[in-house]
Amino acid sequence: MPLWTGVVGCPMGEAGFVDAWLRAQVSSIVSYIDKTVLSLRAASPHALWAAIYYSCSAKFDFILRHLPPDKTVSHARVVDAALTRAAEACGYEGVLGDAITARRARLPARMRGLGLRSLEEVAPAAFCACFVEAAERFLDRSTPGGGRERGFFQMLAPLFGHGAFELPYPNSPRLSRFLSGCTTNVNPLGAQLGQLTPTGESFKKAWEGMQREVRGEGVAGPLDVRAPEAGNGRAGSAGLQRQLTQQREQVKRNQLSRSILGLPHGDTRREAWLAVDSFS
């Protein structure tokens, strides 16, 4: 049985309950995408693309931010497949069928792509950013005027350490204590001493997975630091998911460019890539 029917619009409970809830959400999203295609394909492919880009593609984003990737990626693939079918309905079936064209389609327009991001690839950045931005508000902290701002989960102080986010790392520990395993008997999240909580395990796995993506590519960004330092030093208003996405997508763009430039001269994918200029 579920432990709870939902928190901020997302499920909390046994794995089977969460998976069933996600399947229902995905079914509704895919149905919405398919109905959008049926309604607009014949009338206006341009209107269909606008609906895909501005509406359909964002339907799963909230869930990706609030549930760990190991719970969402299999469902994200289903939505990705529906979005690909919808995008191909604007042209012809199979237009995104080869790997290079599909990789290009997932890049933003400023990087010569379609902006049809893969939700499976978005998942780790969405979850990690949401967790860091929430954790920074868990505990009481000082304000610039010398006052105190109350955290909304001060009872988690034993898990993170008092003042965990007061100052930039290493002057404050940020996620170091949380990701080093429980070091106190006062553990509100139920992990054993010396073990990570399930959330800690999911966060660490997702962060380190993204680090492997960008390692050795020479693109600077938030993934340059270890998981315990995640989000360190950025302005309070700077969205971490945006920064993570910029770093990861620049790496993907560079890798794709190398793949395309390695194609034979005369390959239409190579010619199309090189033909893009400031007027495109």
XYZ file of N, CA and C in Angstrom:
840
model
N 0.844 -1.196 0.000
C 0.000 0.000 0.000
C 0.878 1.243 0.000
N 0.434 2.342 -0.636
C 1.235 3.561 -0.644
C 1.343 4.164 0.739
N 2.506 4.747 1.032
C 2.683 5.447 2.291
C 1.972 6.791 2.272
N 1.827 7.359 1.073
C 1.216 8.666 0.923
C 0.721 8.768 -0.511
N -0.376 9.448 -0.714
C -0.911 9.534 -2.074
C -0.166 10.538 -2.928
N 0.525 11.488 -2.318
C 1.259 12.435 -3.144
C 1.836 13.585 -2.353
N 2.926 14.142 -2.835
C 3.557 15.324 -2.264
C 3.878 16.256 -3.416
N 3.451 17.503 -3.334
C 3.585 18.503 -4.400
C 3.235 17.926 -5.773
N 2.204 17.109 -5.797
C 1.737 16.595 -7.073
C 2.447 15.362 -7.579
N 3.327 14.769 -6.772
C 4.036 13.551 -7.171
C 3.828 12.473 -6.111
N 3.917 11.203 -6.498
C 3.596 10.120 -5.564
C 4.721 9.831 -4.587
N 4.353 9.303 -3.431
C 5.316 8.809 -2.455
C 4.770 7.502 -1.908
N 5.536 6.443 -2.018
C 5.058 5.163 -1.522
C 5.880 4.022 -2.066
N 5.310 2.835 -2.060
C 6.015 1.665 -2.557
C 6.287 1.796 -4.049
N 7.318 1.085 -4.502
C 7.749 1.202 -5.899
C 6.619 0.876 -6.871
N 5.827 -0.146 -6.552
C 4.737 -0.524 -7.442
C 3.686 0.558 -7.568
N 3.391 1.226 -6.458
C 2.428 2.322 -6.479
C 2.951 3.483 -7.319
N 4.217 3.854 -7.105
C 4.808 4.960 -7.861
C 4.825 4.639 -9.348
N 5.211 3.410 -9.696
C 5.274 3.024 -11.101
C 3.889 3.046 -11.747
N 2.885 2.568 -11.027
C 1.523 2.578 -11.567
C 1.041 4.007 -11.781
N 1.350 4.880 -10.841
C 0.969 6.292 -10.975
C 1.645 6.913 -12.194
N 2.924 6.609 -12.380
C 3.651 7.154 -13.525
C 3.100 6.624 -14.845
N 2.756 5.355 -14.881
C 2.178 4.796 -16.109
C 0.889 5.515 -16.478
N 0.079 5.818 -15.474
C -1.173 6.534 -15.739
C -0.902 7.937 -16.265
N 0.089 8.623 -15.674
C 0.434 9.965 -16.145
C 0.945 9.930 -17.579
N 1.811 8.974 -17.868
C 2.384 8.862 -19.213
C 1.302 8.535 -20.231
N 0.389 7.660 -19.872
C -0.712 7.332 -20.780
C -1.511 8.576 -21.136
N -1.767 9.417 -20.147
C -2.510 10.654 -20.389
C -1.721 11.614 -21.278
N -0.417 11.717 -21.042
C 0.424 12.615 -21.836
C 0.512 12.140 -23.285
N 0.735 10.847 -23.479
C 0.825 10.302 -24.838
C -0.495 10.495 -25.574
N -1.602 10.290 -24.879
C -2.912 10.512 -25.497
C -3.066 11.966 -25.929
N -2.612 12.884 -25.083
C -2.676 14.316 -25.413
C -1.845 14.621 -26.664
N -0.644 14.048 -26.728
C 0.227 14.273 -27.891
C -0.422 13.718 -29.159
N -0.926 12.499 -29.076
C -1.539 11.873 -30.255
C -2.762 12.656 -30.738
N -3.578 13.137 -29.804
C -4.751 13.928 -30.187
C -4.336 15.253 -30.820
N -3.253 15.832 -30.330
C -2.747 17.075 -30.918
C -2.339 16.852 -32.368
N -1.657 15.737 -32.624
C -1.253 15.405 -33.996
C -2.480 15.228 -34.885
N -3.458 14.480 -34.419
C -4.664 14.241 -35.216
C -5.412 15.537 -35.520
N -5.398 16.459 -34.567
C -6.147 17.703 -34.738
C -5.468 18.682 -35.683
N -4.135 18.681 -35.729
C -3.422 19.753 -36.431
C -2.631 19.310 -37.653
N -2.363 18.016 -37.789
C -1.461 17.574 -38.860
C -1.947 18.015 -40.238
N -3.194 17.762 -40.548
C -3.712 18.090 -41.881
C -3.912 19.587 -42.054
N -4.346 20.253 -40.990
C -4.665 21.678 -41.098
C -3.415 22.536 -41.222
N -2.393 22.255 -40.400
C -1.199 23.103 -40.411
C -0.041 22.421 -39.693
N 0.914 21.857 -40.436
C 2.107 21.293 -39.792
C 2.867 22.327 -38.961
N 2.812 23.604 -39.382
C 3.502 24.650 -38.620
C 2.852 24.837 -37.249
N 1.522 24.834 -37.219
C 0.823 24.935 -35.940
C 1.081 23.702 -35.086
N 1.162 22.542 -35.729
C 1.453 21.313 -34.997
C 2.817 21.393 -34.336
N 3.826 21.858 -35.069
C 5.160 21.960 -34.474
C 5.158 22.923 -33.293
N 4.461 24.047 -33.415
C 4.392 24.998 -32.304
C 3.754 24.349 -31.073
N 2.709 23.557 -31.286
C 2.050 22.885 -30.166
C 2.962 21.838 -29.532
N 3.714 21.121 -30.360
C 4.661 20.130 -29.834
C 5.735 20.819 -28.998
N 6.304 21.873 -29.547
C 7.440 22.542 -28.915
C 7.034 23.259 -27.625
N 5.933 24.000 -27.677
C 5.572 24.856 -26.548
C 4.662 24.187 -25.524
N 4.000 23.110 -25.891
C 3.052 22.485 -24.971
C 3.387 21.023 -24.689
N 3.382 20.212 -25.729
C 3.531 18.763 -25.521
C 4.850 18.392 -24.858
N 5.926 19.022 -25.269
C 7.257 18.606 -24.810
C 7.497 18.894 -23.333
N 6.671 19.754 -22.723
C 6.884 20.126 -21.320
C 5.986 19.361 -20.353
N 5.155 18.476 -20.844
C 4.150 17.825 -20.004
C 4.746 16.968 -18.883
N 5.938 16.433 -19.087
C 6.544 15.511 -18.118
C 7.607 16.195 -17.261
N 7.873 17.473 -17.512
C 8.998 18.152 -16.868
C 8.867 18.208 -15.351
N 7.685 18.532 -14.845
C 7.493 18.659 -13.398
C 7.827 17.346 -12.692
N 7.389 16.253 -13.271
C 7.650 14.935 -12.683
C 9.146 14.633 -12.692
N 9.839 14.992 -13.771
C 11.283 14.743 -13.853
C 12.036 15.477 -12.753
N 11.552 16.631 -12.340
C 12.239 17.392 -11.296
C 11.993 16.809 -9.904
N 10.883 16.157 -9.701
C 10.513 15.766 -8.347
C 10.668 14.284 -8.032
N 10.976 13.475 -9.031
C 11.225 12.057 -8.788
C 12.594 11.687 -9.348
N 13.309 10.758 -8.694
C 14.662 10.405 -9.146
C 14.643 9.703 -10.499
N 15.727 9.834 -11.263
C 15.783 9.249 -12.611
C 15.518 7.751 -12.656
N 15.948 7.015 -11.634
C 15.715 5.569 -11.685
C 14.231 5.221 -11.645
N 13.391 6.187 -11.240
C 11.943 5.975 -11.268
C 11.317 6.475 -12.567
N 11.960 7.432 -13.236
C 11.288 8.129 -14.341
C 11.802 7.806 -15.737
N 13.054 7.347 -15.879
C 13.630 7.285 -17.232
C 12.892 6.318 -18.153
N 12.434 5.189 -17.623
C 11.721 4.250 -18.496
C 10.424 4.864 -19.005
N 9.788 5.673 -18.189
C 8.556 6.351 -18.603
C 8.876 7.525 -19.528
N 10.007 8.180 -19.273
C 10.417 9.282 -20.151
C 10.650 8.789 -21.574
N 11.175 7.574 -21.721
C 11.397 7.019 -23.062
C 10.082 6.881 -23.830
N 9.019 6.530 -23.133
C 7.712 6.383 -23.782
C 7.231 7.738 -24.297
N 7.393 8.777 -23.471
C 6.999 10.120 -23.902
C 7.903 10.594 -25.035
N 9.199 10.300 -24.942
C 10.126 10.660 -26.025
C 9.692 10.043 -27.351
N 9.293 8.784 -27.310
C 8.860 8.108 -28.541
C 7.620 8.776 -29.122
N 6.694 9.177 -28.253
C 5.486 9.860 -28.724
C 5.826 11.221 -29.320
N 6.760 11.936 -28.704
C 7.176 13.239 -29.232
C 7.891 13.089 -30.571
N 8.690 12.040 -30.713
C 9.365 11.794 -31.993
C 8.346 11.520 -33.094
N 7.357 10.683 -32.795
C 6.304 10.420 -33.788
C 5.575 11.706 -34.167
N 5.320 12.538 -33.172
C 4.621 13.797 -33.440
C 5.469 14.722 -34.303
N 6.775 14.793 -34.000
C 7.662 15.643 -34.798
C 7.749 15.146 -36.234
N 7.806 13.834 -36.412
C 7.864 13.279 -37.766
C 6.572 13.540 -38.534
N 5.466 13.704 -37.817
C 4.195 14.017 -38.478
C 4.221 15.395 -39.132
N 5.166 16.233 -38.701
C 5.327 17.549 -39.343
C 6.073 17.424 -40.671
N 6.736 16.304 -40.874
C 7.474 16.074 -42.112
C 7.065 14.766 -42.736
N 7.867 13.715 -42.457
C 7.515 12.391 -42.961
C 8.025 11.347 -41.980
N 7.413 10.197 -41.984
C 7.789 9.121 -41.072
C 9.223 8.688 -41.334
N 10.019 8.654 -40.265
C 11.411 8.246 -40.376
C 12.385 9.387 -40.567
N 11.888 10.634 -40.603
C 12.786 11.765 -40.828
C 13.830 11.884 -39.714
N 13.484 11.412 -38.525
C 14.434 11.426 -37.407
C 14.986 10.031 -37.131
N 14.958 9.186 -38.146
C 15.280 7.782 -37.955
C 16.744 7.456 -37.768
N 17.651 8.244 -38.364
C 19.074 7.904 -38.191
C 19.629 8.605 -36.960
N 20.676 8.027 -36.384
C 21.178 8.471 -35.084
C 21.666 9.909 -35.110
N 22.354 10.312 -36.165
C 22.909 11.666 -36.222
C 21.798 12.703 -36.293
N 20.802 12.467 -37.134
C 19.692 13.411 -37.239
C 18.916 13.486 -35.930
N 18.740 12.349 -35.270
C 18.039 12.339 -33.983
C 18.819 13.122 -32.936
N 20.147 12.963 -32.899
C 20.967 13.722 -31.952
C 20.876 15.215 -32.229
N 20.882 15.576 -33.501
C 20.778 16.991 -33.851
C 19.423 17.561 -33.436
N 18.358 16.800 -33.633
C 17.013 17.273 -33.290
C 16.894 17.598 -31.809
N 17.675 16.919 -30.960
C 17.568 17.122 -29.514
C 18.314 18.354 -29.028
N 19.152 18.935 -29.864
C 19.861 20.151 -29.481
C 18.944 21.358 -29.607
N 19.226 22.430 -28.845
C 18.425 23.651 -28.992
C 18.684 24.313 -30.340
N 17.772 25.179 -30.741
C 17.888 25.830 -32.045
C 19.181 26.627 -32.164
N 19.637 27.233 -31.067
C 20.864 28.034 -31.120
C 22.087 27.176 -31.423
N 21.950 25.861 -31.260
C 23.032 24.925 -31.574
C 22.713 24.104 -32.820
N 21.858 24.642 -33.680
C 21.500 24.030 -34.960
C 20.591 22.812 -34.810
N 19.856 22.745 -33.713
C 18.933 21.643 -33.496
C 17.483 22.075 -33.621
N 16.592 21.170 -33.225
C 15.155 21.456 -33.237
C 14.636 21.874 -31.867
N 15.410 21.647 -30.829
C 14.934 21.941 -29.483
C 14.016 20.871 -28.925
N 14.005 19.691 -29.544
C 13.161 18.590 -29.078
C 13.982 17.740 -28.108
N 14.178 18.260 -26.909
C 15.064 17.610 -25.952
C 14.550 16.224 -25.563
N 15.492 15.322 -25.360
C 15.163 13.986 -24.869
C 14.863 14.071 -23.381
N 13.665 13.691 -22.981
C 13.300 13.732 -21.571
C 14.128 12.746 -20.758
N 14.510 11.643 -21.374
C 15.388 10.688 -20.697
C 16.712 11.353 -20.332
N 17.237 12.185 -21.223
C 18.498 12.869 -20.956
C 18.313 14.043 -20.002
N 17.144 14.647 -20.006
C 16.855 15.770 -19.110
C 16.744 15.301 -17.658
N 16.312 14.064 -17.445
C 15.950 13.571 -16.115
C 16.999 13.820 -15.026
N 18.283 13.460 -15.206
C 19.231 13.651 -14.103
C 19.463 15.110 -13.752
N 19.511 15.987 -14.751
C 19.706 17.410 -14.474
C 18.499 17.990 -13.759
N 17.309 17.611 -14.192
C 16.085 18.120 -13.571
C 16.013 17.711 -12.106
N 16.278 16.443 -11.825
C 16.184 15.952 -10.451
C 17.260 16.564 -9.561
N 18.506 16.560 -10.021
C 19.599 17.089 -9.199
C 19.401 18.570 -8.903
N 18.999 19.334 -9.904
C 18.802 20.768 -9.701
C 17.672 21.028 -8.721
N 16.582 20.314 -8.864
C 15.445 20.501 -7.965
C 15.829 20.158 -6.532
N 16.582 19.073 -6.362
C 16.972 18.680 -5.011
C 17.880 19.725 -4.374
N 18.892 20.189 -5.111
C 19.816 21.183 -4.556
C 19.073 22.462 -4.193
N 18.231 22.937 -5.094
C 17.509 24.188 -4.850
C 16.556 24.062 -3.662
N 15.991 22.872 -3.463
C 15.131 22.645 -2.299
C 15.963 22.522 -1.027
N 17.056 21.755 -1.095
C 17.885 21.531 0.090
C 18.437 22.837 0.638
N 18.744 23.774 -0.235
C 19.264 25.067 0.210
C 18.252 25.837 1.046
N 16.985 25.427 0.983
C 15.929 26.086 1.755
C 15.451 25.239 2.932
N 16.040 24.085 3.135
C 15.592 23.213 4.220
C 15.867 23.818 5.596
N 17.047 24.418 5.760
C 17.533 24.791 7.086
C 17.468 26.296 7.303
N 17.373 26.684 8.582
C 17.453 28.104 8.932
C 18.795 28.656 8.466
N 18.785 29.914 8.017
C 20.042 30.519 7.571
C 20.007 32.021 7.773
N 21.201 32.616 7.791
C 21.331 34.056 7.980
C 20.955 34.794 6.712
N 20.441 36.007 6.878
C 20.130 36.873 5.742
C 21.151 38.000 5.699
N 21.325 38.665 4.539
C 22.322 39.736 4.430
C 22.148 40.847 5.455
N 20.920 41.091 5.915
C 20.674 42.154 6.886
C 20.960 41.765 8.314
N 21.443 40.557 8.535
C 21.763 40.110 9.880
C 20.646 39.351 10.569
N 19.545 39.135 9.876
C 18.443 38.385 10.456
C 18.561 36.899 10.171
N 17.475 36.194 10.420
C 17.436 34.755 10.171
C 16.226 34.431 9.305
N 16.437 33.588 8.316
C 15.354 33.098 7.470
C 15.065 31.659 7.863
N 13.826 31.394 8.204
C 13.473 30.055 8.662
C 13.455 29.076 7.496
N 14.038 27.911 7.717
C 13.951 26.850 6.732
C 12.639 26.104 6.872
N 12.230 25.404 5.838
C 10.949 24.712 5.929
C 11.095 23.252 6.335
N 12.343 22.780 6.543
C 12.554 21.430 7.069
C 13.731 21.453 8.045
N 13.658 22.314 9.061
C 14.749 22.451 10.010
C 15.036 21.136 10.733
N 14.027 20.252 10.794
C 14.241 18.960 11.461
C 15.266 18.085 10.740
N 15.674 18.484 9.509
C 16.686 17.728 8.769
C 18.110 18.192 9.079
N 18.257 19.139 9.993
C 19.593 19.640 10.333
C 20.557 18.531 10.750
N 20.136 17.518 11.517
C 21.086 16.445 11.853
C 21.596 15.687 10.634
N 20.816 15.662 9.568
C 21.202 14.920 8.372
C 22.169 15.711 7.499
N 21.978 17.034 7.438
C 22.818 17.886 6.589
C 23.918 18.590 7.381
N 23.693 18.783 8.671
C 24.600 19.579 9.482
C 24.064 20.987 9.613
N 24.088 21.534 10.809
C 23.580 22.884 11.031
C 24.392 23.885 10.202
N 23.700 24.795 9.545
C 24.377 25.798 8.726
C 25.003 25.242 7.469
N 24.476 24.145 6.957
C 25.098 23.468 5.813
C 25.219 24.348 4.582
N 24.325 25.326 4.437
C 24.324 26.152 3.222
C 24.537 27.636 3.530
N 25.054 27.936 4.717
C 25.247 29.329 5.121
C 26.263 30.045 4.241
N 27.380 29.387 3.960
C 28.496 29.998 3.240
C 28.889 29.107 2.066
N 29.652 29.658 1.109
C 30.138 28.810 0.009
C 31.018 27.678 0.542
N 30.974 26.542 -0.136
C 31.834 25.410 0.193
C 33.298 25.833 0.001
N 34.236 25.469 0.882
C 34.121 24.509 1.982
C 33.815 25.140 3.334
N 33.540 26.451 3.365
C 33.253 27.094 4.644
C 31.949 26.584 5.256
N 31.050 26.122 4.431
C 29.875 25.372 4.872
C 29.866 24.045 4.114
N 29.399 22.979 4.745
C 29.571 21.644 4.146
C 28.656 21.329 2.976
N 27.614 22.123 2.747
C 26.623 21.836 1.707
C 26.124 20.389 1.828
N 26.374 19.551 0.837
C 25.832 18.188 0.848
C 26.828 17.151 1.363
N 27.972 17.595 1.880
C 29.024 16.649 2.285
C 28.534 15.655 3.324
N 27.912 16.160 4.366
C 27.433 15.260 5.428
C 26.333 14.346 4.896
N 25.416 14.916 4.145
C 24.287 14.153 3.607
C 24.758 13.013 2.711
N 25.820 13.257 1.927
C 26.296 12.260 0.972
C 27.415 11.382 1.515
N 27.750 11.549 2.790
C 28.780 10.691 3.384
C 28.159 9.587 4.234
N 26.846 9.509 4.263
C 26.164 8.519 5.091
C 25.777 9.122 6.418
N 24.831 8.490 7.078
C 24.312 9.035 8.333
C 25.361 8.914 9.430
N 25.579 10.012 10.147
C 26.583 10.012 11.208
C 25.945 10.303 12.558
N 24.645 10.192 12.644
C 23.956 10.487 13.896
C 22.787 9.530 14.060
N 22.424 9.274 15.302
C 21.255 8.439 15.553
C 19.958 9.172 15.241
N 20.029 10.498 15.145
C 18.841 11.283 14.818
C 18.734 11.341 13.304
N 17.997 10.430 12.742
C 17.922 10.319 11.281
C 16.468 10.285 10.836
N 15.921 11.429 10.404
C 14.507 11.476 10.062
C 14.148 10.672 8.823
N 15.124 10.308 7.996
C 14.796 9.641 6.738
C 14.994 8.128 6.789
N 15.346 7.609 7.935
C 15.288 6.168 8.101
C 16.460 5.356 7.602
N 17.553 5.964 7.155
C 18.711 5.189 6.706
C 19.499 4.683 7.915
N 20.256 3.616 7.716
C 21.099 3.090 8.774
C 22.379 3.917 8.873
N 23.032 3.827 10.011
C 24.285 4.538 10.197
C 25.281 4.128 9.121
N 25.951 5.115 8.522
C 26.947 4.845 7.505
C 26.381 4.612 6.126
N 25.061 4.679 5.963
C 24.440 4.457 4.663
C 23.814 5.749 4.148
N 23.776 5.869 2.820
C 23.067 6.988 2.219
C 21.571 6.730 2.254
N 20.807 7.789 2.333
C 19.367 7.658 2.153
C 19.091 7.313 0.689
N 17.919 6.789 0.354
C 17.597 6.542 -1.059
C 17.734 7.790 -1.918
N 17.330 8.944 -1.382
C 17.473 10.190 -2.141
C 18.937 10.520 -2.359
N 19.755 10.320 -1.325
C 21.181 10.570 -1.466
C 21.822 9.674 -2.508
N 21.446 8.406 -2.519
C 21.980 7.479 -3.521
C 21.579 7.902 -4.930
N 20.309 8.283 -5.099
C 19.827 8.695 -6.423
C 20.535 9.958 -6.889
N 20.711 10.909 -5.977
C 21.371 12.161 -6.336
C 22.817 11.915 -6.745
N 23.543 11.176 -5.931
C 24.961 10.921 -6.205
C 25.133 10.191 -7.536
N 24.304 9.196 -7.784
C 24.384 8.437 -9.031
C 24.101 9.329 -10.233
N 23.080 10.172 -10.133
C 22.719 11.046 -11.254
C 23.798 12.091 -11.506
N 24.329 12.691 -10.441
C 25.351 13.728 -10.595
C 26.623 13.142 -11.214
N 27.065 12.022 -10.699
C 28.294 11.417 -11.213
C 28.106 10.904 -12.636
N 26.911 10.471 -12.980
C 26.637 10.071 -14.357
C 26.765 11.238 -15.318
N 26.258 12.405 -14.916
C 26.395 13.596 -15.762
C 27.853 14.031 -15.855
N 28.594 13.875 -14.769
C 30.017 14.216 -14.814
C 30.762 13.364 -15.835
N 30.420 12.098 -15.918
C 31.074 11.226 -16.901
C 30.774 11.687 -18.329
N 29.586 12.235 -18.559
C 29.221 12.720 -19.889
C 30.156 13.831 -20.365
N 30.538 14.723 -19.448
C 31.269 15.930 -19.849
C 32.767 15.824 -19.607
N 33.212 14.769 -18.952
C 34.628 14.644 -18.580
C 35.520 14.648 -19.817
N 36.566 15.459 -19.764
C 37.548 15.496 -20.833
C 37.133 16.286 -22.052
N 35.974 16.953 -22.004
C 35.487 17.687 -23.174
C 35.863 19.166 -23.155
N 36.431 19.650 -22.062
C 36.885 21.035 -22.009
C 35.780 22.068 -21.954
N 34.616 21.693 -21.453
C 33.490 22.624 -21.314
C 33.244 22.838 -19.828
N 33.437 24.065 -19.359
C 33.296 24.373 -17.939
C 31.830 24.507 -17.556
N 31.543 24.214 -16.282
C 30.174 24.341 -15.806
C 30.026 23.744 -14.425
N 28.801 23.646 -13.930
C 28.566 23.176 -12.560
C 29.004 21.745 -12.306
N 29.155 20.942 -13.357
C 29.571 19.550 -13.176
C 31.071 19.412 -12.953
N 31.777 20.533 -12.904
C 33.210 20.494 -12.613
C 33.482 20.164 -11.145
N 32.465 20.274 -10.289
C 32.664 20.016 -8.858
C 32.017 18.697 -8.465
N 32.474 18.157 -7.351
C 31.945 16.887 -6.857
C 30.498 17.047 -6.380
N 29.824 15.922 -6.252
C 28.422 15.940 -5.830
C 28.201 16.684 -4.508
N 29.069 16.546 -3.487
C 28.828 17.275 -2.240
C 28.847 18.793 -2.400
N 29.493 19.288 -3.456
C 29.587 20.731 -3.687
C 28.545 21.232 -4.685
N 27.646 20.391 -5.121
C 26.719 20.729 -6.202
C 26.009 22.053 -5.952
N 26.021 22.917 -6.961
C 25.351 24.207 -6.869
C 26.136 25.268 -6.138
N 27.350 24.959 -5.704
C 28.143 25.896 -4.910
C 28.516 27.139 -5.701
N 28.402 28.302 -5.052
C 28.938 29.533 -5.612
C 28.081 30.242 -6.630
N 26.950 29.687 -7.017
C 26.127 30.381 -8.007
C 25.273 31.435 -7.325
N 24.829 32.420 -8.089
C 23.931 33.439 -7.565
C 22.620 32.791 -7.150
N 21.989 33.356 -6.138
C 20.763 32.763 -5.616
C 19.663 32.636 -6.640
N 19.670 33.520 -7.636
C 18.606 33.493 -8.642
C 18.951 32.610 -9.842
N 20.161 32.056 -9.862
C 20.602 31.272 -11.020
C 20.033 29.864 -10.948
N 19.271 29.484 -11.964
C 18.688 28.153 -11.992
C 19.738 27.105 -12.295
N 19.893 26.135 -11.419
C 20.937 25.128 -11.600
C 20.640 24.225 -12.791
N 19.373 23.909 -13.034
C 19.060 23.047 -14.177
C 19.481 23.704 -15.484
N 19.269 24.996 -15.596
C 19.684 25.718 -16.806
C 21.195 25.634 -16.993
N 21.947 25.830 -15.905
C 23.404 25.779 -15.996
C 23.895 24.375 -16.349
N 23.295 23.367 -15.741
C 23.654 21.987 -16.078
C 23.359 21.689 -17.541
N 22.206 22.146 -18.008
C 21.806 21.898 -19.393
C 22.751 22.577 -20.368
N 23.166 23.801 -20.059
C 24.083 24.513 -20.949
C 25.400 23.765 -21.086
N 25.938 23.265 -19.979
C 27.203 22.534 -20.037
C 27.045 21.225 -20.797
N 26.021 20.466 -20.480
C 25.823 19.162 -21.128
C 25.529 19.314 -22.616
N 24.713 20.295 -22.978
C 24.358 20.454 -24.384
C 25.527 20.975 -25.207
N 26.397 21.782 -24.604
C 27.572 22.220 -25.345
C 28.471 21.028 -25.654
N 28.603 20.127 -24.694
C 29.381 18.906 -24.927
C 28.739 18.067 -26.029
N 27.427 17.887 -25.959
C 26.733 17.093 -26.982
C 26.853 17.743 -28.353
N 26.804 19.061 -28.404
C 26.939 19.778 -29.678
C 28.330 19.557 -30.255
N 29.357 19.657 -29.410
C 30.724 19.455 -29.883
C 30.932 18.022 -30.384
N 30.394 17.061 -29.651
C 30.524 15.661 -30.063
C 29.796 15.408 -31.379
N 28.607 15.989 -31.519
C 27.846 15.814 -32.753
C 28.562 16.456 -33.931
N 29.129 17.634 -33.708
C 29.844 18.312 -34.787
C 31.000 17.459 -35.294
N 31.732 16.830 -34.367
C 32.831 15.959 -34.786
C 32.307 14.774 -35.595
N 31.186 14.211 -35.155
C 30.602 13.079 -35.888
C 30.170 13.489 -37.288
N 29.551 14.660 -37.402
C 29.053 15.116 -38.702
C 30.208 15.464 -39.634
N 31.227 16.133 -39.106
C 32.363 16.509 -39.950
C 33.161 15.284 -40.392
N 32.970 14.171 -39.704
C 33.616 12.931 -40.123
C 32.867 12.185 -41.209
N 31.677 12.674 -41.575
C 30.913 12.041 -42.654
C 31.550 12.355 -44.002
N 31.319 11.540 -45.013
C 31.894 11.800 -46.343
C 31.374 13.109 -46.928
N 32.203 13.777 -47.699
C 31.757 14.954 -48.442
C 30.614 14.541 -49.364
N 29.587 15.364 -49.408
C 28.418 15.033 -50.206
C 27.288 14.431 -49.399
N 27.573 13.965 -48.177
C 26.509 13.471 -47.305
C 25.599 14.648 -46.958
N 24.316 14.488 -47.175
C 23.392 15.614 -46.988
C 23.344 16.091 -45.538
N 23.593 15.207 -44.595
C 23.601 15.624 -43.188
C 24.785 16.548 -42.918
N 25.918 16.277 -43.541
C 27.093 17.141 -43.406
C 26.847 18.480 -44.080
N 26.282 18.447 -45.274
C 26.022 19.685 -46.003
C 25.013 20.561 -45.260
N 23.991 19.939 -44.702
C 22.976 20.700 -43.972
C 23.563 21.344 -42.721
N 24.446 20.635 -42.035
C 25.085 21.168 -40.831
C 25.956 22.375 -41.168
N 26.745 22.262 -42.219
C 27.667 23.335 -42.595
C 26.951 24.519 -43.231
N 25.732 24.294 -43.721
C 25.000 25.373 -44.392
C 24.346 26.343 -43.416
N 24.296 25.983 -42.142
C 23.640 26.854 -41.161
C 24.508 28.077 -40.901
N 23.888 29.257 -40.999
C 24.600 30.497 -40.682
C 23.688 31.396 -39.865
N 24.094 32.639 -39.659
C 23.333 33.547 -38.797
C 21.975 33.898 -39.368
N 21.753 33.640 -40.655
C 20.468 33.955 -41.275
C 19.532 32.746 -41.313
N 20.000 31.595 -40.844
C 19.199 30.367 -40.929
C 18.081 30.366 -39.889
